[in-house]
Amino acid sequence: MDTFTAGSGKAPLFQADIEEAGYEPGNPIVREVILTVNTGERVGLLGPNGAGKSTLMKGLLGQLPHWKGKIAWNGEEERNSVEGDTSARIAYIPEHPILYERLTLWEHLVLVAAAGSIPEQLFRERADKLLRRFRLHAYKHEYPFRFSKGMQQKTMLIIGFLLQPELYLVDEPFIGLDPGAVMELLDALDEERSRGAAVLLTTHVLDSAERLCDRFVLVHDGGVAASGTLEDIRAQSECGPEARLFDCFHKLTYYDEARL
Ligand SMILES: Nc1ncnc2c1ncn2[C@@H]1O[C@H](COP(=O)(O)OP(=O)(O)OP(=O)(O)O)[C@@H](O)[C@H]1O
């Protein structure tokens, strides 16, 4: 089984031991994967198209029809199946925005605050700061359903940050946002790190992943092809001490197959 551990001796903030997961029994998409995220850590879940990254994220959120595994928070097992309350500790920021057609941006935020039991005053402070940070303050009484793609993505970011969860699951955050919004996203993640919140993110933008993430899990064909720090990945890919993540990724996922 592939593992991904911090080696600090302390139980990780979050650990998922996934035996198998998929869309129907008997046809697992992902097998034998252990994902570990420590307090304040940023882990990049990387892999080629179709490797199983989104499937893994859906599994962590309890949204897969077939899921066999265990999830633990701070070393304590939370659930044996997908029916636990894990999702209450996670904010999921999807690649494709999920929005209600008939709710304004502000009404979306009110709904999320109510679901997350955020006290009124705290909600207003957080919402105001986030709306200004992501430049959507002027649009708060408009319908996100009619926003541009990037504005919709920012709406999902605001919703996620509003909750201040223990763990952020972020699916492909770098595509679709303008450079200013990416900077604000990185700053907001820095602030969240100082609060102790952790991030598990998927992306194909490997330069950004290399700068942002402390560790990586490289998924290939539904299993873990390599994991650890950039140095670990360099060693596992035998790409040399100066290699970029991009080169390691290519060697571990495409190189051999391209030569078959
Ligand atoms: N709803 C679904 N029902 C059945 N199979 C699915 C479903 N969604 C994805 N798959 C299959 O699961 C496999 C992994 O897909 P997944 O979306 O997890 O990949 P990914 O690593 O996120 O890829 P990408 O980088 O392209 O987003 C693929 O073979 C895909 O066809």
mmCIF file of C-alpha atoms and ligand atoms in Angstrom:
data_model
loop_
_atom_site.group_PDB
_atom_site.id
_atom_site.type_symbol
_atom_site.label_atom_id
_atom_site.label_comp_id
_atom_site.label_asym_id
_atom_site.label_seq_id
_atom_site.Cartn_x
_atom_site.Cartn_y
_atom_site.Cartn_z
ATOM 1 C CA MET A 1 0.000 0.000 0.000
ATOM 2 C CA ASP A 2 1.341 3.454 -0.823
ATOM 3 C CA THR A 3 1.712 5.743 2.122
ATOM 4 C CA PHE A 4 2.260 9.399 2.620
ATOM 5 C CA THR A 5 3.283 10.266 6.150
ATOM 6 C CA ALA A 6 4.847 13.246 7.833
ATOM 7 C CA GLY A 7 7.274 11.339 10.016
ATOM 8 C CA SER A 8 6.745 13.792 12.896
ATOM 9 C CA GLY A 9 5.330 11.202 15.295
ATOM 10 C CA LYS A 10 2.191 13.313 15.763
ATOM 11 C CA ALA A 11 -1.067 12.024 14.336
ATOM 12 C CA PRO A 12 -1.944 13.872 11.141
ATOM 13 C CA LEU A 13 -4.847 16.307 11.074
ATOM 14 C CA PHE A 14 -6.524 14.163 8.440
ATOM 15 C CA GLN A 15 -5.866 10.705 7.092
ATOM 16 C CA ALA A 16 -7.871 8.756 4.542
ATOM 17 C CA ASP A 17 -7.015 5.084 3.987
ATOM 18 C CA ILE A 18 -8.845 4.235 0.812
ATOM 19 C CA GLU A 19 -9.051 0.540 0.054
ATOM 20 C CA GLU A 20 -11.031 1.102 -3.101
ATOM 21 C CA ALA A 21 -13.422 3.679 -4.454
ATOM 22 C CA GLY A 22 -15.444 4.143 -7.593
ATOM 23 C CA TYR A 23 -18.815 4.546 -9.180
ATOM 24 C CA GLU A 24 -19.943 0.937 -8.955
ATOM 25 C CA PRO A 25 -18.919 -2.108 -6.897
ATOM 26 C CA GLY A 26 -16.499 -4.399 -8.717
ATOM 27 C CA ASN A 27 -15.084 -1.588 -10.803
ATOM 28 C CA PRO A 28 -12.811 0.477 -8.554
ATOM 29 C CA ILE A 29 -11.313 3.629 -10.040
ATOM 30 C CA VAL A 30 -8.949 4.174 -7.122
ATOM 31 C CA ARG A 31 -7.189 1.446 -5.107
ATOM 32 C CA GLU A 32 -4.931 1.323 -2.057
ATOM 33 C CA VAL A 33 -4.338 5.020 -1.515
ATOM 34 C CA ILE A 34 -3.459 6.676 1.785
ATOM 35 C CA LEU A 35 -3.795 10.444 1.886
ATOM 36 C CA THR A 36 -2.410 12.290 4.880
ATOM 37 C CA VAL A 37 -2.596 16.017 5.558
ATOM 38 C CA ASN A 38 -1.016 17.665 8.587
ATOM 39 C CA THR A 39 -2.136 20.804 10.378
ATOM 40 C CA GLY A 40 -1.358 23.871 8.280
ATOM 41 C CA GLU A 41 0.007 21.756 5.452
ATOM 42 C CA ARG A 42 -0.673 22.088 1.751
ATOM 43 C CA VAL A 43 -0.709 18.896 -0.210
ATOM 44 C CA GLY A 44 -0.907 18.807 -3.983
ATOM 45 C CA LEU A 45 -2.899 15.897 -5.391
ATOM 46 C CA LEU A 46 -1.505 15.626 -8.902
ATOM 47 C CA GLY A 47 -1.886 13.274 -11.816
ATOM 48 C CA PRO A 48 -2.726 13.036 -15.490
ATOM 49 C CA ASN A 49 -6.240 13.317 -16.908
ATOM 50 C CA GLY A 50 -8.371 10.434 -15.735
ATOM 51 C CA ALA A 51 -5.931 9.361 -12.987
ATOM 52 C CA GLY A 52 -8.619 9.491 -10.292
ATOM 53 C CA LYS A 53 -8.033 12.819 -8.491
ATOM 54 C CA SER A 54 -11.623 14.061 -8.623
ATOM 55 C CA THR A 55 -12.865 10.585 -7.753
ATOM 56 C CA LEU A 56 -10.654 10.644 -4.651
ATOM 57 C CA MET A 57 -12.015 14.044 -3.664
ATOM 58 C CA LYS A 58 -15.592 12.869 -4.135
ATOM 59 C CA GLY A 59 -14.781 9.886 -1.938
ATOM 60 C CA LEU A 60 -13.454 12.120 0.834
ATOM 61 C CA LEU A 61 -16.677 14.104 0.669
ATOM 62 C CA GLY A 62 -18.850 10.992 0.881
ATOM 63 C CA GLN A 63 -20.189 11.510 -2.628
ATOM 64 C CA LEU A 64 -19.207 8.194 -4.225
ATOM 65 C CA PRO A 65 -21.588 5.273 -4.684
ATOM 66 C CA HIS A 66 -18.779 2.819 -3.904
ATOM 67 C CA TRP A 67 -16.237 3.596 -1.181
ATOM 68 C CA LYS A 68 -14.284 1.272 1.109
ATOM 69 C CA GLY A 69 -11.926 2.874 3.566
ATOM 70 C CA LYS A 70 -11.377 4.761 6.773
ATOM 71 C CA ILE A 71 -11.026 8.395 7.666
ATOM 72 C CA ALA A 72 -9.343 9.691 10.807
ATOM 73 C CA TRP A 73 -9.025 13.194 12.247
ATOM 74 C CA ASN A 74 -6.104 13.749 14.634
ATOM 75 C CA GLY A 75 -5.654 9.973 14.822
ATOM 76 C CA GLU A 76 -9.270 9.259 15.732
ATOM 77 C CA GLU A 77 -11.280 7.274 13.290
ATOM 78 C CA GLU A 78 -14.282 9.271 12.176
ATOM 79 C CA ARG A 79 -16.200 6.715 10.204
ATOM 80 C CA ASN A 80 -16.003 3.398 8.435
ATOM 81 C CA SER A 81 -18.114 4.396 5.538
ATOM 82 C CA VAL A 82 -19.214 7.561 3.829
ATOM 83 C CA GLU A 83 -21.972 8.369 6.306
ATOM 84 C CA GLY A 84 -19.899 10.257 8.876
ATOM 85 C CA ASP A 85 -19.863 13.982 9.513
ATOM 86 C CA THR A 86 -16.465 14.479 7.928
ATOM 87 C CA SER A 87 -17.802 16.927 5.365
ATOM 88 C CA ALA A 88 -18.694 19.392 8.155
ATOM 89 C CA ARG A 89 -14.962 19.807 8.811
ATOM 90 C CA ILE A 90 -14.122 20.200 5.137
ATOM 91 C CA ALA A 91 -14.807 23.039 2.722
ATOM 92 C CA TYR A 92 -14.902 21.813 -0.856
ATOM 93 C CA ILE A 93 -14.150 24.332 -3.572
ATOM 94 C CA PRO A 94 -15.077 22.600 -6.821
ATOM 95 C CA GLU A 95 -13.598 23.276 -10.213
ATOM 96 C CA HIS A 96 -17.047 23.789 -11.699
ATOM 97 C CA PRO A 97 -19.149 26.180 -9.580
ATOM 98 C CA ILE A 98 -22.331 24.810 -8.038
ATOM 99 C CA LEU A 99 -24.792 27.704 -7.705
ATOM 100 C CA TYR A 100 -28.484 28.258 -7.136
ATOM 101 C CA GLU A 101 -30.156 30.039 -10.023
ATOM 102 C CA ARG A 102 -32.607 31.966 -7.845
ATOM 103 C CA LEU A 103 -30.281 33.148 -5.066
ATOM 104 C CA THR A 104 -28.189 36.316 -5.060
ATOM 105 C CA LEU A 105 -24.548 36.170 -4.001
ATOM 106 C CA TRP A 106 -25.468 37.508 -0.568
ATOM 107 C CA GLU A 107 -28.259 34.941 -0.217
ATOM 108 C CA HIS A 108 -25.785 32.170 -1.043
ATOM 109 C CA LEU A 109 -23.540 33.412 1.760
ATOM 110 C CA VAL A 110 -26.435 33.664 4.226
ATOM 111 C CA LEU A 111 -27.397 30.085 3.387
ATOM 112 C CA VAL A 112 -23.850 28.808 3.925
ATOM 113 C CA ALA A 113 -23.526 30.751 7.189
ATOM 114 C CA ALA A 114 -26.779 29.233 8.454
ATOM 115 C CA ALA A 115 -25.695 25.705 7.448
ATOM 116 C CA GLY A 116 -22.320 26.269 9.150
ATOM 117 C CA SER A 117 -23.907 27.876 12.260
ATOM 118 C CA ILE A 118 -21.733 30.987 11.930
ATOM 119 C CA PRO A 119 -22.908 33.708 14.344
ATOM 120 C CA GLU A 120 -24.456 36.764 12.617
ATOM 121 C CA GLN A 121 -21.802 39.350 13.508
ATOM 122 C CA LEU A 122 -18.921 37.030 12.643
ATOM 123 C CA PHE A 123 -20.603 36.118 9.369
ATOM 124 C CA ARG A 124 -20.983 39.784 8.377
ATOM 125 C CA GLU A 125 -17.332 40.543 9.185
ATOM 126 C CA ARG A 126 -15.998 37.529 7.292
ATOM 127 C CA ALA A 127 -18.343 38.020 4.333
ATOM 128 C CA ASP A 128 -17.513 41.707 3.976
ATOM 129 C CA LYS A 129 -13.761 41.041 4.047
ATOM 130 C CA LEU A 130 -14.007 38.198 1.524
ATOM 131 C CA LEU A 131 -16.292 40.109 -0.852
ATOM 132 C CA ARG A 132 -13.814 42.991 -0.887
ATOM 133 C CA ARG A 133 -10.797 40.689 -1.155
ATOM 134 C CA PHE A 134 -12.196 38.958 -4.247
ATOM 135 C CA ARG A 135 -13.656 42.190 -5.691
ATOM 136 C CA LEU A 136 -17.277 41.044 -5.632
ATOM 137 C CA HIS A 137 -18.604 43.512 -3.075
ATOM 138 C CA ALA A 138 -20.405 45.557 -5.714
ATOM 139 C CA TYR A 139 -22.145 42.436 -6.971
ATOM 140 C CA LYS A 140 -23.385 41.012 -3.711
ATOM 141 C CA HIS A 141 -27.049 41.527 -4.523
ATOM 142 C CA GLU A 142 -26.725 40.113 -8.036
ATOM 143 C CA TYR A 143 -27.207 36.535 -9.186
ATOM 144 C CA PRO A 144 -23.965 34.486 -9.440
ATOM 145 C CA PHE A 145 -25.733 32.286 -11.954
ATOM 146 C CA ARG A 146 -25.259 35.188 -14.392
ATOM 147 C CA PHE A 147 -21.658 35.958 -13.393
ATOM 148 C CA SER A 148 -18.655 35.318 -15.611
ATOM 149 C CA LYS A 149 -16.856 31.996 -15.096
ATOM 150 C CA GLY A 150 -14.099 33.591 -13.020
ATOM 151 C CA MET A 151 -16.617 35.512 -10.899
ATOM 152 C CA GLN A 152 -18.483 32.271 -10.257
ATOM 153 C CA GLN A 153 -15.221 30.638 -9.224
ATOM 154 C CA LYS A 154 -14.540 33.533 -6.838
ATOM 155 C CA THR A 155 -18.029 33.029 -5.416
ATOM 156 C CA MET A 156 -17.102 29.420 -4.602
ATOM 157 C CA LEU A 157 -13.856 30.601 -2.985
ATOM 158 C CA ILE A 158 -15.746 33.106 -0.825
ATOM 159 C CA ILE A 159 -18.172 30.368 0.236
ATOM 160 C CA GLY A 160 -15.287 28.064 1.160
ATOM 161 C CA PHE A 161 -13.329 30.688 3.091
ATOM 162 C CA LEU A 162 -16.453 31.830 4.906
ATOM 163 C CA LEU A 163 -16.661 28.464 6.638
ATOM 164 C CA GLN A 164 -13.084 28.500 7.976
ATOM 165 C CA PRO A 165 -12.909 24.693 8.038
ATOM 166 C CA GLU A 166 -10.075 22.484 9.237
ATOM 167 C CA LEU A 167 -9.375 21.228 5.739
ATOM 168 C CA TYR A 168 -9.902 22.773 2.322
ATOM 169 C CA LEU A 169 -10.371 20.489 -0.659
ATOM 170 C CA VAL A 170 -9.714 22.651 -3.678
ATOM 171 C CA ASP A 171 -10.197 21.314 -7.188
ATOM 172 C CA GLU A 172 -8.095 23.091 -9.835
ATOM 173 C CA PRO A 173 -8.016 26.611 -8.359
ATOM 174 C CA PHE A 174 -5.620 28.228 -10.830
ATOM 175 C CA ILE A 175 -7.462 27.956 -14.112
ATOM 176 C CA GLY A 176 -10.072 30.635 -14.770
ATOM 177 C CA LEU A 177 -9.005 33.140 -12.106
ATOM 178 C CA ASP A 178 -7.314 36.390 -13.132
ATOM 179 C CA PRO A 179 -3.779 36.971 -11.749
ATOM 180 C CA GLY A 180 -5.038 39.363 -9.060
ATOM 181 C CA ALA A 181 -7.540 36.792 -7.840
ATOM 182 C CA VAL A 182 -4.823 34.102 -7.764
ATOM 183 C CA MET A 183 -2.710 36.415 -5.571
ATOM 184 C CA GLU A 184 -5.660 36.993 -3.243
ATOM 185 C CA LEU A 185 -6.320 33.254 -3.146
ATOM 186 C CA LEU A 186 -2.694 32.577 -2.171
ATOM 187 C CA ASP A 187 -2.824 35.294 0.517
ATOM 188 C CA ALA A 188 -6.088 33.932 1.880
ATOM 189 C CA LEU A 189 -4.579 30.436 2.013
ATOM 190 C CA ASP A 190 -1.562 31.853 3.880
ATOM 191 C CA GLU A 191 -3.876 33.392 6.461
ATOM 192 C CA GLU A 192 -5.716 30.122 6.792
ATOM 193 C CA ARG A 193 -2.456 28.239 7.239
ATOM 194 C CA SER A 194 -1.580 30.478 10.198
ATOM 195 C CA ARG A 195 -4.945 29.479 11.691
ATOM 196 C CA GLY A 196 -3.866 25.830 11.285
ATOM 197 C CA ALA A 197 -6.128 24.980 8.364
ATOM 198 C CA ALA A 198 -4.767 22.514 5.814
ATOM 199 C CA VAL A 199 -5.263 22.288 2.077
ATOM 200 C CA LEU A 200 -5.516 19.355 -0.301
ATOM 201 C CA LEU A 201 -5.640 20.664 -3.829
ATOM 202 C CA THR A 202 -5.624 19.234 -7.315
ATOM 203 C CA THR A 203 -4.120 21.117 -10.199
ATOM 204 C CA HIS A 204 -2.437 20.708 -13.546
ATOM 205 C CA VAL A 205 -0.601 24.011 -13.081
ATOM 206 C CA LEU A 206 2.558 22.433 -11.736
ATOM 207 C CA ASP A 207 4.595 25.631 -11.379
ATOM 208 C CA SER A 208 1.983 26.973 -8.974
ATOM 209 C CA ALA A 209 1.756 23.624 -7.181
ATOM 210 C CA GLU A 210 5.531 23.574 -6.769
ATOM 211 C CA ARG A 211 5.503 27.049 -5.184
ATOM 212 C CA LEU A 212 2.443 26.509 -3.019
ATOM 213 C CA CYS A 213 2.543 22.931 -1.760
ATOM 214 C CA ASP A 214 4.635 21.404 0.996
ATOM 215 C CA ARG A 215 4.110 17.884 -0.290
ATOM 216 C CA PHE A 216 2.620 16.040 -3.210
ATOM 217 C CA VAL A 217 0.750 12.860 -3.991
ATOM 218 C CA LEU A 218 1.097 11.834 -7.602
ATOM 219 C CA VAL A 219 -1.819 9.646 -8.671
ATOM 220 C CA HIS A 220 -1.530 7.465 -11.744
ATOM 221 C CA ASP A 221 -3.995 4.806 -12.916
ATOM 222 C CA GLY A 222 -5.910 5.008 -9.632
ATOM 223 C CA GLY A 223 -2.882 4.395 -7.382
ATOM 224 C CA VAL A 224 -0.028 6.439 -5.942
ATOM 225 C CA ALA A 225 2.965 6.664 -8.288
ATOM 226 C CA ALA A 226 5.040 8.877 -5.979
ATOM 227 C CA SER A 227 4.581 10.991 -2.877
ATOM 228 C CA GLY A 228 6.380 13.298 -0.500
ATOM 229 C CA THR A 229 8.263 16.581 -0.705
ATOM 230 C CA LEU A 230 9.689 17.855 -3.978
ATOM 231 C CA GLU A 231 13.009 16.297 -2.953
ATOM 232 C CA ASP A 232 11.265 12.950 -2.400
ATOM 233 C CA ILE A 233 9.553 13.197 -5.776
ATOM 234 C CA ARG A 234 12.860 14.050 -7.455
ATOM 235 C CA ALA A 235 14.457 10.986 -5.881
ATOM 236 C CA GLN A 236 11.538 8.703 -6.747
ATOM 237 C CA SER A 237 11.513 9.889 -10.362
ATOM 238 C CA GLU A 238 15.328 9.807 -10.597
ATOM 239 C CA CYS A 239 15.178 13.215 -12.228
ATOM 240 C CA GLY A 240 18.093 14.823 -10.403
ATOM 241 C CA PRO A 241 18.338 17.282 -7.500
ATOM 242 C CA GLU A 242 17.440 20.387 -9.529
ATOM 243 C CA ALA A 243 14.535 18.920 -11.476
ATOM 244 C CA ARG A 244 11.259 20.796 -11.672
ATOM 245 C CA LEU A 245 8.057 19.144 -10.557
ATOM 246 C CA PHE A 246 6.915 19.275 -14.176
ATOM 247 C CA ASP A 247 9.820 17.063 -15.305
ATOM 248 C CA CYS A 248 9.314 14.581 -12.451
ATOM 249 C CA PHE A 249 5.612 14.401 -13.247
ATOM 250 C CA HIS A 250 6.316 13.738 -16.904
ATOM 251 C CA LYS A 251 8.839 11.024 -16.156
ATOM 252 C CA LEU A 252 6.607 9.264 -13.645
ATOM 253 C CA THR A 253 3.423 9.336 -15.687
ATOM 254 C CA TYR A 254 4.147 9.662 -19.384
ATOM 255 C CA TYR A 255 7.754 8.823 -20.062
ATOM 256 C CA ASP A 256 7.623 5.017 -19.943
ATOM 257 C CA GLU A 257 4.250 4.653 -21.605
ATOM 258 C CA ALA A 258 5.283 6.948 -24.459
ATOM 259 C CA ARG A 259 8.113 4.553 -25.213
ATOM 260 C CA LEU A 260 6.176 1.304 -25.075
HETATM 261 N N1 LIG B 1 -19.492 9.766 -12.828
HETATM 262 C C1 LIG B 1 -18.668 8.821 -13.262
HETATM 263 N N2 LIG B 1 -19.101 7.571 -13.521
HETATM 264 C C2 LIG B 1 -18.261 6.597 -13.955
HETATM 265 N N3 LIG B 1 -16.927 6.789 -14.159
HETATM 266 C C3 LIG B 1 -16.436 8.017 -13.917
HETATM 267 C C4 LIG B 1 -17.274 9.095 -13.460
HETATM 268 N N4 LIG B 1 -16.483 10.187 -13.288
HETATM 269 C C5 LIG B 1 -15.240 9.806 -13.620
HETATM 270 N N5 LIG B 1 -15.210 8.521 -13.998
HETATM 271 C C6 LIG B 1 -14.031 7.745 -14.431
HETATM 272 O O1 LIG B 1 -13.085 7.704 -13.365
HETATM 273 C C7 LIG B 1 -11.767 7.787 -13.888
HETATM 274 C C8 LIG B 1 -11.023 8.872 -13.128
HETATM 275 O O2 LIG B 1 -11.661 10.109 -13.401
HETATM 276 P P1 LIG B 1 -11.407 11.398 -12.508
HETATM 277 O O3 LIG B 1 -12.421 12.422 -12.907
HETATM 278 O O4 LIG B 1 -11.310 11.022 -11.093
HETATM 279 O O5 LIG B 1 -9.963 11.809 -13.035
HETATM 280 P P2 LIG B 1 -9.076 13.092 -12.731
HETATM 281 O O6 LIG B 1 -7.758 12.594 -12.256
HETATM 282 O O7 LIG B 1 -9.793 14.042 -11.856
HETATM 283 O O8 LIG B 1 -8.882 13.673 -14.196
HETATM 284 P P3 LIG B 1 -8.804 15.181 -14.793
HETATM 285 O O9 LIG B 1 -7.395 15.657 -14.509
HETATM 286 O O10 LIG B 1 -9.014 14.968 -16.234
HETATM 287 O O11 LIG B 1 -9.849 16.026 -14.134
HETATM 288 C C9 LIG B 1 -11.882 8.028 -15.388
HETATM 289 O O12 LIG B 1 -11.646 6.800 -16.051
HETATM 290 C C10 LIG B 1 -13.312 8.457 -15.572
HETATM 291 O O13 LIG B 1 -13.822 8.030 -16.809
#
